[in-house]
CSV table of C-alpha atoms in Angstrom, one decimal:
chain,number,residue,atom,x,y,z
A,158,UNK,CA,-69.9,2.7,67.4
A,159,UNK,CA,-69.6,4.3,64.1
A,160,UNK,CA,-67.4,7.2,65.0
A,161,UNK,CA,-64.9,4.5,66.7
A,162,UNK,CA,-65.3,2.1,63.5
A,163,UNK,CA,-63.6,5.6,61.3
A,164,UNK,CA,-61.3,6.8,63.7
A,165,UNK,CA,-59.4,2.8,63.4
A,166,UNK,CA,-59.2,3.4,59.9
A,167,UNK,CA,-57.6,6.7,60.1
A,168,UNK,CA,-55.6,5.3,62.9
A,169,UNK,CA,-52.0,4.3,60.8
A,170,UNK,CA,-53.9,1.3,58.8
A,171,UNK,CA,-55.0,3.5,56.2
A,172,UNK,CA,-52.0,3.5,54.1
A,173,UNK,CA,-49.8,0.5,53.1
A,174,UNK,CA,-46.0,-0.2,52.7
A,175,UNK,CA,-44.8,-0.4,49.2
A,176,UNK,CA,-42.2,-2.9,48.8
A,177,UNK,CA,-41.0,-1.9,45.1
A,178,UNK,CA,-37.8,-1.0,44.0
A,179,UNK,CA,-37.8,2.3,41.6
A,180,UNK,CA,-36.1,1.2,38.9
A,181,UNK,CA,-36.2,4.1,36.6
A,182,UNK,CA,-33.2,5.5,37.9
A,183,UNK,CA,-30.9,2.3,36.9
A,184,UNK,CA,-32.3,2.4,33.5
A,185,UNK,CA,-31.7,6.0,33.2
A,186,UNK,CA,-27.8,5.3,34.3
A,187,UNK,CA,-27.6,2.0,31.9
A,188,UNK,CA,-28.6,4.2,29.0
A,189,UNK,CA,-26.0,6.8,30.0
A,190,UNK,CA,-23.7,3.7,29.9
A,191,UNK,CA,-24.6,2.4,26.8
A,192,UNK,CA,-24.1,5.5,25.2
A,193,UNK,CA,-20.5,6.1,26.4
A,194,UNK,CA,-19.8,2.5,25.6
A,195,UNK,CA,-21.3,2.9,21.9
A,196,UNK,CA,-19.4,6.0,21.4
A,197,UNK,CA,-15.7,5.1,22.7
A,198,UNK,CA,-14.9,2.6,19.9
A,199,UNK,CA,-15.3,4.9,17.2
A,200,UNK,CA,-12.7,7.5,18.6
A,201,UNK,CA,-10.0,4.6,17.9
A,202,UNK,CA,-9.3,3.9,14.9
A,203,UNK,CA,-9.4,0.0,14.3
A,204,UNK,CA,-7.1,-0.1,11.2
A,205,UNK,CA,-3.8,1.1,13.4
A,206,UNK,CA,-2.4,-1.4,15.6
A,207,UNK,CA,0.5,0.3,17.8
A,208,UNK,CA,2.7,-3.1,18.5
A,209,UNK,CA,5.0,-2.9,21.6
A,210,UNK,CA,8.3,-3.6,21.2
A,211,UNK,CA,9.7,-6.6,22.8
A,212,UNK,CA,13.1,-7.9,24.5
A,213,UNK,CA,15.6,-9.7,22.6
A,214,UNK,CA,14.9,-13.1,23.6
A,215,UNK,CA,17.1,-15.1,21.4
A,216,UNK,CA,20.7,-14.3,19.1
A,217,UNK,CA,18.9,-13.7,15.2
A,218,UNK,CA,20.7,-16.8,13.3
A,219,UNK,CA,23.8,-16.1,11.5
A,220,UNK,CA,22.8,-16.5,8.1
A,221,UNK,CA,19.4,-15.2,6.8
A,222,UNK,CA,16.9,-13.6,4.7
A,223,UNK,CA,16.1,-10.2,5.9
A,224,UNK,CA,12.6,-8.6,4.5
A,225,UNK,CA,11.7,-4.8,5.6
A,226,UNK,CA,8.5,-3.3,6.0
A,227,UNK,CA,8.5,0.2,5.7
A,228,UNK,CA,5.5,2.5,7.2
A,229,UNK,CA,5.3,4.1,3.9
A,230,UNK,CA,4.8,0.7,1.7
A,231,UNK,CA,8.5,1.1,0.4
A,232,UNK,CA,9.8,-3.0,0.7
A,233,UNK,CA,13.4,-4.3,0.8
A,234,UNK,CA,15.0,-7.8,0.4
A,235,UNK,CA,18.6,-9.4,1.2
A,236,UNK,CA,20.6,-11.8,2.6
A,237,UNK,CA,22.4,-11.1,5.8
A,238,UNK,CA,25.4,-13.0,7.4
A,239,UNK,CA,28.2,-15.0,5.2
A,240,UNK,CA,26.8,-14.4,2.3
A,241,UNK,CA,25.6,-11.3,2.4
A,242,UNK,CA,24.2,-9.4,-0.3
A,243,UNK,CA,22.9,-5.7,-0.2
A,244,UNK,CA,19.5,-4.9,0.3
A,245,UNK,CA,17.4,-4.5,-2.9
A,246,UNK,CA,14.1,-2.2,-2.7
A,247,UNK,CA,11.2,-4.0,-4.5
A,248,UNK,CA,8.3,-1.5,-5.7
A,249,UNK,CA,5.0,-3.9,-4.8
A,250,UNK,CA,4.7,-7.0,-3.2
A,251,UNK,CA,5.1,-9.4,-6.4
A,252,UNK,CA,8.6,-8.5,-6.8
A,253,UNK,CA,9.6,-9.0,-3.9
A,254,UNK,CA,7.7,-12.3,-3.3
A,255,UNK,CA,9.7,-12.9,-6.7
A,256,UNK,CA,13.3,-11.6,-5.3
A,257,UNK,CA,12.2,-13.9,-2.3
A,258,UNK,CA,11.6,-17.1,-4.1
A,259,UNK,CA,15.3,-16.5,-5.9
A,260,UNK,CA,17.0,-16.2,-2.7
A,261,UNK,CA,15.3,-19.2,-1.2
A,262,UNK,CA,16.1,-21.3,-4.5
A,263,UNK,CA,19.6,-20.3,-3.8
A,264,UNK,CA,19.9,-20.7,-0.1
A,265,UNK,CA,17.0,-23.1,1.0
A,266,UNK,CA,17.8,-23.5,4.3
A,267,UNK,CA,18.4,-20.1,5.5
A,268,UNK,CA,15.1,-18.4,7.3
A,269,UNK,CA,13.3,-15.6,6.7
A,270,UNK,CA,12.9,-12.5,9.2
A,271,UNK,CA,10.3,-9.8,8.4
A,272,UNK,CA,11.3,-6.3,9.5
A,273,UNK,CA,8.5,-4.1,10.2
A,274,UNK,CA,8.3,-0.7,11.8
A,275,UNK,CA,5.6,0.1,14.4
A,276,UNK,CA,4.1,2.0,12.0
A,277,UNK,CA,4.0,-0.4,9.2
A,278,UNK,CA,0.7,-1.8,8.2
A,279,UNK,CA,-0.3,-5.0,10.0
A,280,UNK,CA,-1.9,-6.7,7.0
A,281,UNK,CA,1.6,-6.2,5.0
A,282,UNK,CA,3.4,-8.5,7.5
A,283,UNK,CA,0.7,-10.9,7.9
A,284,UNK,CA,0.6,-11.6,3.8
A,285,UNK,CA,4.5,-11.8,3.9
A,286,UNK,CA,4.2,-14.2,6.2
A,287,UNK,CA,1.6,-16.4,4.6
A,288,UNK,CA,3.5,-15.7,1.2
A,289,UNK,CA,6.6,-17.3,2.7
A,290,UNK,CA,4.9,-20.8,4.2
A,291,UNK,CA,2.9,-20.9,0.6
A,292,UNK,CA,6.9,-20.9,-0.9
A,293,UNK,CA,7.8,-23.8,1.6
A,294,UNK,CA,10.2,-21.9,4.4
A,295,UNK,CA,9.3,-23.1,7.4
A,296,UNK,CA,11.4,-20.7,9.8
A,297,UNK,CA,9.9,-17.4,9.3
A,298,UNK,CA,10.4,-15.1,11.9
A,299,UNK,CA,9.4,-11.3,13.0
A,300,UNK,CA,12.4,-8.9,14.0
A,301,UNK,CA,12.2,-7.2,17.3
A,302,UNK,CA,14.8,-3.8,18.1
């Protein structure tokens, strides 16, 4: 009876199933992800913003003030329509948020559209912008090509 009582435990019963998922392969390939993801942001550079370019969706107004951004900080000011004046370049941003405060005094109800090239600086444009609604002109718009 003994040799029959070994041979039942050799007999397929002597091993069990395991019903465990190996998940050292999925951690291996989430680290590999991680890494590409950790490395990718740092080969753009955060600081340049390429805009698109957009469709003409409405006629500019026929009188206004036109303010351009240039990509390499150079600024320019004037009025374009009826009255038109010819564009004065301001060396920083005080004088022209002083030329723009003149204009304004002079024609108050004319709005103001901000000029920038795809290259300019992002942050340039915003503070024009916020430097126009601290003046009080409430139509400030961005130009499109």
């Amino acid at each position: 009876m003994a040799s029959s009582f070994s041979s039942s435990m050799r007999g397929g019963r002597g091993r069990k199933f395991k019903s465990e998922i190996n998940v050292v392969p999925y951690i291996d390939v989430m680290l590999v992800l991680l890494i590409i993801f950790m490395v990718m942001p740092s080969a753009n550079d955060p600081s340049l913003v390429d805009l698109p370019s957009a469709e003409k969706s409405t006629k500019p107004p026929s009188d206004y003030v036109q303010v351009v951004i240039k990509p390499n900080g150079a600024l320019s000011i004037g009025v374009k329509g009826k009255g038109e004046e010819a564009p004065e370049t301001a060396p920083n941003r005080d004088a022209l948020v002083k030329k723009l405060r003149a204009i304004h005094g002079d024609h108050p109800d004319y709005p103001v559209l901000i000029a920038g090239d795809k290259e300019s600086k992002y942050d340039d444009v915003i503070q024009l912008i916020s430097e126009a609604k601290k003046m009080g002109i409430n139509r400030v718009g961005l130009s499109t090509k």
